[in-house]
Short mmCIF file of C-alpha atoms in Angstrom, two decimals:
data_model
loop_
_atom_site.label_atom_id
_atom_site.label_comp_id
_atom_site.label_asym_id
_atom_site.label_seq_id
_atom_site.Cartn_x
_atom_site.Cartn_y
_atom_site.Cartn_z
CA MET A 1109 35.69 54.65 -81.21
CA GLN A 1110 36.23 54.87 -77.66
CA SER A 1111 32.74 53.59 -76.91
CA ALA A 1112 33.84 50.26 -78.87
CA ILE A 1113 37.36 50.52 -77.20
CA SER A 1114 35.35 50.09 -73.81
CA GLY A 1115 33.80 47.21 -75.28
CA GLU A 1116 30.53 48.55 -76.54
CA ALA A 1117 29.46 46.03 -78.77
CA SER A 1118 26.97 48.05 -80.90
CA ALA A 1119 29.76 50.50 -81.39
CA PHE A 1120 32.13 48.05 -82.81
CA GLY A 1121 29.38 46.56 -84.60
CA SER A 1122 29.37 49.98 -86.68
CA LEU A 1123 33.08 49.89 -87.16
CA TYR A 1124 32.62 46.35 -88.45
CA ASP A 1125 30.00 47.66 -91.15
CA PHE A 1126 32.12 50.26 -92.34
CA TYR A 1127 35.40 48.59 -92.43
CA GLU A 1128 34.30 44.95 -93.47
CA PRO A 1129 33.96 45.42 -97.27
CA LYS A 1130 37.29 47.25 -97.24
CA ILE A 1131 38.97 44.34 -95.23
CA TYR A 1132 37.43 41.88 -97.12
CA ARG A 1133 38.56 43.25 -100.57
CA PHE A 1134 42.28 43.56 -99.50
CA ILE A 1135 42.21 40.00 -98.20
CA LEU A 1136 40.49 38.68 -101.53
CA PHE A 1137 43.06 40.79 -103.74
CA LYS A 1138 45.69 38.78 -101.49
CA VAL A 1139 44.25 35.01 -101.57
CA SER A 1140 41.98 34.90 -104.82
CA HIS A 1141 39.58 32.55 -102.90
CA ARG A 1142 36.03 33.64 -101.95
CA GLU A 1143 35.49 31.47 -99.04
CA GLU A 1144 39.15 31.85 -97.77
CA ALA A 1145 38.49 35.67 -98.10
CA GLU A 1146 35.79 35.53 -95.85
CA ASP A 1147 37.06 33.37 -93.20
CA LEU A 1148 40.19 35.68 -92.76
CA THR A 1149 38.10 38.61 -92.67
CA HIS A 1150 35.86 37.04 -89.83
CA HIS A 1151 39.08 36.14 -87.90
CA VAL A 1152 40.56 39.57 -88.53
CA PHE A 1153 37.44 41.37 -87.03
CA LEU A 1154 37.49 38.48 -84.11
CA LYS A 1155 40.61 39.27 -83.23
CA ALA A 1156 40.14 43.13 -83.51
CA TRP A 1157 37.34 42.77 -81.08
CA GLN A 1158 39.11 40.57 -78.74
CA SER A 1159 41.93 42.96 -78.52
CA ILE A 1160 40.38 46.43 -79.09
CA PRO A 1161 41.32 47.05 -75.23
CA ASN A 1162 44.83 47.12 -75.97
CA PHE A 1163 44.53 49.33 -79.24
CA LYS A 1164 44.66 52.36 -77.25
CA ALA A 1165 48.18 51.60 -76.23
CA ARG A 1166 49.30 51.64 -79.50
CA GLY A 1167 49.68 55.47 -79.68
CA GLY A 1168 50.06 57.13 -83.37
CA VAL A 1169 48.21 54.36 -85.22
CA PRO A 1170 44.81 54.90 -86.79
CA PHE A 1171 42.35 51.92 -86.08
CA SER A 1172 42.30 51.61 -90.16
CA SER A 1173 45.82 51.12 -90.34
CA TRP A 1174 45.47 48.47 -86.87
CA LEU A 1175 42.93 46.60 -89.06
CA TYR A 1176 45.05 46.22 -92.32
CA ARG A 1177 47.95 45.19 -89.84
CA ILE A 1178 46.04 42.55 -88.53
CA ALA A 1179 44.65 41.50 -92.04
CA ARG A 1180 48.45 41.33 -93.65
CA ASN A 1181 49.57 39.23 -90.52
CA GLN A 1182 46.29 36.72 -91.00
CA VAL A 1183 47.21 36.39 -94.49
CA ILE A 1184 51.12 35.74 -93.76
CA ASP A 1185 49.75 33.12 -91.30
CA HIS A 1186 47.44 31.62 -93.84
CA TYR A 1187 49.77 31.30 -96.60
CA ARG A 1188 52.26 29.80 -94.15
CA THR A 1189 49.43 27.24 -93.02
CA LYS A 1190 48.34 26.69 -96.73
CA ARG A 1191 52.06 26.07 -97.57
CA ASP A 1192 52.65 23.17 -94.93
CA HIS A 1193 48.95 21.49 -95.85
CA ALA A 1194 48.87 22.44 -99.61
CA ASP A 1195 46.81 19.96 -101.87
CA LEU A 1196 45.62 19.81 -105.45
CA GLU A 1197 41.82 20.40 -104.29
CA GLN A 1198 42.65 23.70 -102.49
CA VAL A 1199 44.12 24.41 -106.15
CA ASP A 1200 41.55 23.56 -108.04
CA LYS A 1201 39.26 25.98 -106.00
CA GLU A 1202 41.59 29.09 -106.88
CA PHE A 1203 39.90 32.41 -107.94
CA THR A 1204 39.58 33.19 -111.24
CA PRO A 1205 39.76 36.97 -112.46
CA SER A 1206 35.86 36.15 -114.12
CA LEU A 1207 34.91 35.17 -110.67
CA ALA A 1208 36.28 38.31 -109.53
CA VAL A 1209 34.68 40.47 -111.59
CA ALA A 1210 31.65 38.67 -111.19
CA HIS A 1211 31.37 40.10 -107.85
CA ILE A 1212 31.13 43.57 -109.04
CA ASN A 1213 27.61 43.91 -109.72
CA SER A 1214 26.35 46.70 -112.58
CA ILE A 1215 29.15 46.88 -114.58
CA ALA A 1216 29.18 47.12 -118.34
CA VAL A 1217 30.07 44.14 -120.37
CA ASP A 1218 33.00 45.55 -122.14
CA GLN A 1219 34.44 46.67 -118.68
CA ASN A 1220 34.14 43.28 -117.92
CA LEU A 1221 37.30 42.33 -119.84
CA GLU A 1222 39.16 45.03 -118.95
CA LEU A 1223 38.79 44.47 -115.25
CA GLU A 1224 39.67 40.91 -115.71
CA LYS A 1225 43.30 42.30 -117.31
CA VAL A 1226 43.58 44.50 -114.37
CA TRP A 1227 43.05 42.07 -111.66
CA THR A 1228 45.13 39.42 -113.13
CA ALA A 1229 47.74 42.07 -113.52
CA VAL A 1230 47.42 43.37 -109.80
CA GLN A 1231 47.93 39.46 -108.88
CA LYS A 1232 51.17 39.63 -110.75
CA LEU A 1233 52.41 42.20 -108.68
CA GLU A 1234 54.91 42.03 -105.62
CA PRO A 1235 53.19 41.76 -102.36
CA GLU A 1236 53.99 45.08 -101.34
CA HIS A 1237 53.07 46.70 -104.28
CA GLN A 1238 49.56 44.77 -104.26
CA ASP A 1239 48.89 46.00 -100.96
CA VAL A 1240 49.76 49.63 -101.70
CA ILE A 1241 47.76 49.71 -105.00
CA VAL A 1242 44.71 48.19 -102.94
CA MET A 1243 45.17 50.32 -99.77
CA ARG A 1244 45.74 53.86 -101.65
CA PHE A 1245 43.56 53.25 -105.00
CA ILE A 1246 40.89 50.58 -104.16
CA ASP A 1247 40.18 51.27 -100.37
CA GLU A 1248 41.27 54.79 -100.86
CA LEU A 1249 43.44 55.22 -97.48
CA SER A 1250 45.37 58.15 -96.96
CA VAL A 1251 49.35 57.94 -97.50
CA ARG A 1252 49.53 58.33 -93.38
CA GLU A 1253 47.27 55.58 -93.13
CA THR A 1254 48.84 53.40 -95.30
CA ALA A 1255 52.34 53.90 -94.07
CA LYS A 1256 51.14 53.05 -90.72
CA ALA A 1257 49.51 50.05 -91.75
CA MET A 1258 52.32 48.84 -93.63
CA GLU A 1259 55.04 50.06 -91.14
CA LYS A 1260 56.65 52.18 -93.38
CA SER A 1261 57.46 56.07 -93.93
CA GLU A 1262 54.96 58.32 -95.44
CA GLY A 1263 58.16 58.88 -98.00
CA ALA A 1264 58.16 55.24 -98.81
CA ILE A 1265 54.58 54.88 -99.26
CA LYS A 1266 54.70 57.41 -102.34
CA VAL A 1267 57.91 56.02 -103.79
CA LEU A 1268 56.25 52.43 -103.32
CA GLN A 1269 52.84 53.60 -104.59
CA HIS A 1270 54.53 55.48 -107.77
CA ARG A 1271 56.51 52.18 -108.71
CA ALA A 1272 53.64 49.53 -108.23
CA ILE A 1273 51.54 51.93 -110.85
CA GLN A 1274 54.36 52.06 -113.16
CA LYS A 1275 54.66 48.07 -113.01
CA LEU A 1276 50.99 47.62 -113.32
CA LYS A 1277 50.85 49.67 -116.31
CA ASN A 1278 53.95 47.92 -117.67
CA ILE A 1279 52.11 44.59 -117.18
CA LEU A 1280 48.92 46.03 -118.92
CA THR A 1281 50.82 47.18 -121.81
CA GLU A 1282 52.97 44.21 -122.01
CA LYS A 1283 49.70 42.09 -122.10
CA ALA A 1284 48.14 44.34 -124.95
CA MET B 329 39.16 53.89 -119.17
CA GLU B 330 41.94 55.23 -117.10
CA LEU B 331 43.79 52.76 -114.83
CA ASN B 332 42.64 54.58 -111.61
CA GLU B 333 39.17 54.69 -112.52
CA LEU B 334 39.12 50.66 -113.66
CA LEU B 335 41.06 50.42 -110.02
CA LYS B 336 38.12 52.36 -108.26
CA GLN B 337 35.61 49.74 -109.81
CA PHE B 338 36.99 47.08 -107.46
CA LYS B 339 35.45 49.01 -104.80
CA LYS B 340 32.05 47.47 -105.69
CA ILE B 341 33.37 44.01 -104.44
CA GLU B 342 31.70 42.84 -101.60
CA SER B 343 31.42 39.95 -99.12
CA ASN B 344 28.51 37.26 -99.20
CA HIS B 345 25.53 39.15 -97.14
CA GLU B 346 24.53 36.19 -95.41
CA TYR B 347 28.17 35.44 -94.41
CA ARG B 348 28.65 38.88 -93.26
CA SER B 349 25.37 39.06 -90.72
CA LYS B 350 26.36 35.73 -89.43
CA SER B 351 29.96 36.78 -88.95
CA ARG B 352 29.20 40.02 -87.83
CA ALA B 353 26.90 38.29 -84.72
CA VAL B 354 29.58 35.81 -84.01
CA VAL B 355 32.31 38.58 -83.41
CA LEU B 356 30.13 40.61 -81.47
CA ALA B 357 29.01 37.83 -79.24
CA SER B 358 32.33 36.69 -78.61
CA HIS B 359 34.18 37.51 -75.39
CA GLN B 360 36.53 40.15 -75.31
CA ASN B 361 40.06 39.71 -73.53
CA ALA B 362 40.81 41.47 -70.42
CA ARG B 363 43.24 44.30 -71.05
CA THR B 364 46.66 43.35 -70.79
CA GLN B 365 49.44 44.96 -68.92
CA SER B 366 52.29 46.43 -70.20
CA SER B 367 54.18 44.41 -72.66
CA TRP B 368 57.42 44.77 -70.67
CA LYS B 369 55.81 43.63 -67.49
CA PRO B 370 55.43 39.54 -68.02
CA PHE B 371 59.06 40.11 -69.77
CA LEU B 372 60.47 41.65 -66.83
CA ILE B 373 59.07 38.77 -64.61
CA SER B 374 59.81 36.11 -66.61
CA GLU B 375 63.47 37.74 -67.07
CA GLY B 376 63.63 38.41 -63.08
CA ARG B 377 62.48 34.87 -62.07
CA PHE B 378 65.19 33.60 -64.63
CA GLY B 379 67.78 35.74 -62.81
CA ALA B 380 66.91 34.82 -59.37
CA SER B 381 67.09 31.34 -60.22
CA LEU B 382 70.33 31.78 -62.08
CA VAL B 383 71.63 33.61 -58.94
CA MET B 384 70.28 30.64 -56.86
CA THR B 385 72.21 28.09 -58.87
CA SER B 386 75.09 30.07 -58.54
CA ILE B 387 74.90 30.19 -54.92
CA ILE B 388 74.10 26.52 -54.74
CA ILE B 389 77.10 25.70 -57.03
CA VAL B 390 79.66 28.08 -55.15
CA ALA B 391 78.35 26.14 -51.70
CA LEU B 392 79.02 22.93 -52.98
CA LEU B 393 82.42 23.62 -54.44
CA GLY B 394 83.40 25.60 -51.49
CA GLY B 395 82.35 22.95 -49.12
CA PHE B 396 84.09 20.32 -51.45
CA SER B 397 87.26 22.24 -51.08
CA ILE B 398 87.04 23.00 -47.35
CA LYS B 399 86.93 19.12 -46.95
CA THR B 400 89.42 18.12 -49.16
CA THR B 401 91.70 20.72 -47.58
CA PRO B 402 94.19 18.74 -45.52
CA ASP B 403 93.77 18.86 -41.50
CA SER B 404 96.13 21.54 -39.68
CA GLY B 405 96.59 18.34 -37.17
CA SER B 406 97.14 15.84 -39.89
CA LEU B 407 100.62 18.10 -40.99
CA PRO B 408 103.65 15.76 -40.81
CA GLY B 409 106.38 17.27 -38.57
CA LEU B 410 104.28 19.65 -36.94
CA ASP B 411 104.92 19.83 -33.33
CA LEU B 412 101.67 21.20 -31.38
CA ALA B 413 103.12 20.89 -28.06
CA GLY B 414 106.16 23.15 -29.00
CA ILE B 415 103.94 25.83 -30.52
CA LYS B 416 102.03 25.87 -27.45
CA ALA B 417 104.83 26.33 -25.20
CA GLU B 418 106.32 28.91 -27.51
CA ALA B 419 103.21 30.56 -27.39
CA GLN B 420 103.01 30.26 -23.27
CA ALA B 421 106.69 31.66 -23.37
CA ILE B 422 105.29 34.93 -25.24
CA ASP B 423 102.55 35.45 -22.91
CA ILE B 424 104.72 34.95 -19.87
CA GLN B 425 107.22 37.56 -21.24
CA ILE B 426 104.27 39.94 -21.96
CA GLN B 427 103.57 39.64 -18.25
CA LEU B 428 107.11 40.07 -17.01
CA THR B 429 107.27 43.10 -19.27
CA SER B 430 104.21 44.24 -17.66
CA LEU B 431 105.27 43.74 -14.00
CA ASN B 432 108.55 45.67 -14.76
CA TYR B 433 106.87 48.39 -15.87
CA GLN B 434 104.23 48.43 -12.98
CA GLU B 435 107.28 47.83 -10.69
CA TYR B 436 109.03 51.07 -12.24
CA ALA B 437 106.05 53.03 -12.54
CA LYS B 438 104.15 52.12 -8.90
CA PRO B 439 106.43 53.54 -6.56
CA LYS B 440 106.74 57.04 -7.95
CA SER B 441 103.17 57.50 -8.20
CA THR B 442 102.88 56.04 -4.52
CA LYS B 443 105.67 58.91 -3.59
CA ALA B 444 103.37 61.42 -5.33
CA VAL B 445 100.09 60.63 -3.80
CA GLY B 446 101.09 58.64 -0.75
CA VAL B 447 103.84 60.51 1.19
CA ALA B 448 102.00 64.06 0.26
CA PRO B 449 99.06 63.60 2.35
CA ILE B 450 100.69 62.28 5.45
CA LYS B 451 102.94 65.35 5.56
CA LYS B 452 99.97 67.53 5.14
CA GLU B 453 97.87 65.81 7.95
CA LYS B 454 100.88 65.99 10.27
CA GLU B 455 101.29 69.86 9.77
CA VAL B 456 97.46 70.62 10.04
CA ALA B 457 97.39 68.26 13.13
CA ASN B 458 100.10 70.26 14.67
CA ASP B 459 98.86 73.36 13.66
CA ASP B 460 94.91 72.47 15.07
CA SER B 461 96.66 71.13 18.42
CA ALA B 462 98.42 74.23 19.01
CA LEU B 463 95.25 76.55 18.46
CA ILE B 464 92.96 74.00 20.31
CA ALA B 465 95.56 74.20 23.33
CA GLU B 466 95.46 77.99 23.17
CA LEU B 467 91.90 78.21 23.20
CA LYS B 468 91.44 75.61 26.09
CA LYS B 469 94.23 77.99 27.95
CA MET B 470 91.98 80.56 27.64
CA ASN B 471 88.76 78.77 28.88
CA GLY B 472 90.74 77.09 31.74
CA GLU B 473 90.38 73.63 30.45
CA THR B 474 93.23 70.90 30.88
CA GLU B 475 95.54 70.18 27.71
CA VAL B 476 93.73 67.23 26.18
CA GLU B 477 95.92 65.16 23.37
CA ILE B 478 93.93 65.19 20.44
CA THR B 479 96.28 64.33 17.67
CA GLN B 480 95.66 60.87 16.53
CA PRO B 481 98.48 58.34 14.73
CA VAL B 482 98.31 58.46 11.37
CA GLU B 483 98.01 54.79 10.18
CA ALA B 484 100.77 54.06 7.35
CA ASP B 485 99.05 52.07 4.36
CA PRO B 486 100.59 49.01 3.82
CA GLY B 487 100.40 49.26 0.28
CA ILE B 488 103.09 52.04 0.10
CA ASP B 489 105.41 50.09 2.40
CA GLN B 490 105.11 47.07 -0.32
CA ALA B 491 105.55 49.06 -3.10
CA LEU B 492 108.69 50.75 -1.28
CA GLU B 493 110.46 47.53 -0.75
CA ALA B 494 109.71 46.30 -3.99
CA LEU B 495 111.42 49.38 -5.71
CA ILE B 496 114.34 48.73 -3.37
CA LEU B 497 114.53 45.20 -4.03
#
């Protein structure tokens, strides 16, 4: 981490390899568009690399949380821009649950349907609930890391996570 | 399957390998920003500049308004019914009175000091001269010399006379 902060490209390359899939997943859940998710993930790491010398100044924030913060802001900016320039072409290209599940290799066909349902249910959650589900249960961030990424207290994250799971379960039962 | 287990299945979602390697190369090839200074410093500098400009503007406004008000204030010479000659004469009269008062004081004070300082030394000189002449005459008699007048006339200070005259008058 220190080498990456001091500007060593190979050290940051290792961080990229470790965090890129997590950030990509997080963004994909938010934008539901493969190319957009890739583009935004690229921008997140570009921004992180360019501003990593200032990372040390942000005392107490883990690197993972810092990356997720950048990703969240990128998604917010993306939606802001998209809202201003929305057109029909973009809507047609939207990601479908089956496309999302198609990303997952080596899964049984019967699981495929279940995963599609969960994907659709997660999309119906509020943004904060979505974030906490992805960070805590998919990317397996600690409560502290999630709290720092979402700029909330650890207690608030525990409450949020409980509510998010309850809502997700409710959506899935309603569908069933 | 448990919800938790289903969610963990999404961990297998990955980006395109080609995209990943390309993006990684582009990111690492880009230049890093120089370490920026404290986030407060530019703010303080900009605020300082703003404050300085505000102070300068207020100084200029005060100077302009002040200059204008001075210019618009009527000249003392242009006041109707103001008798400058009369004021001048009055001022001069006050000066004269002061001079006269000090002169009276000097006249009152001067003779006293002259008496104390000027008269006493004359008396002393005369006494000393008499004592000395008697002693010298005696010594000369003993030596068989003829008596010589050694006493010199004491010159009176003309200033003392003037002061005395002024006191009498």
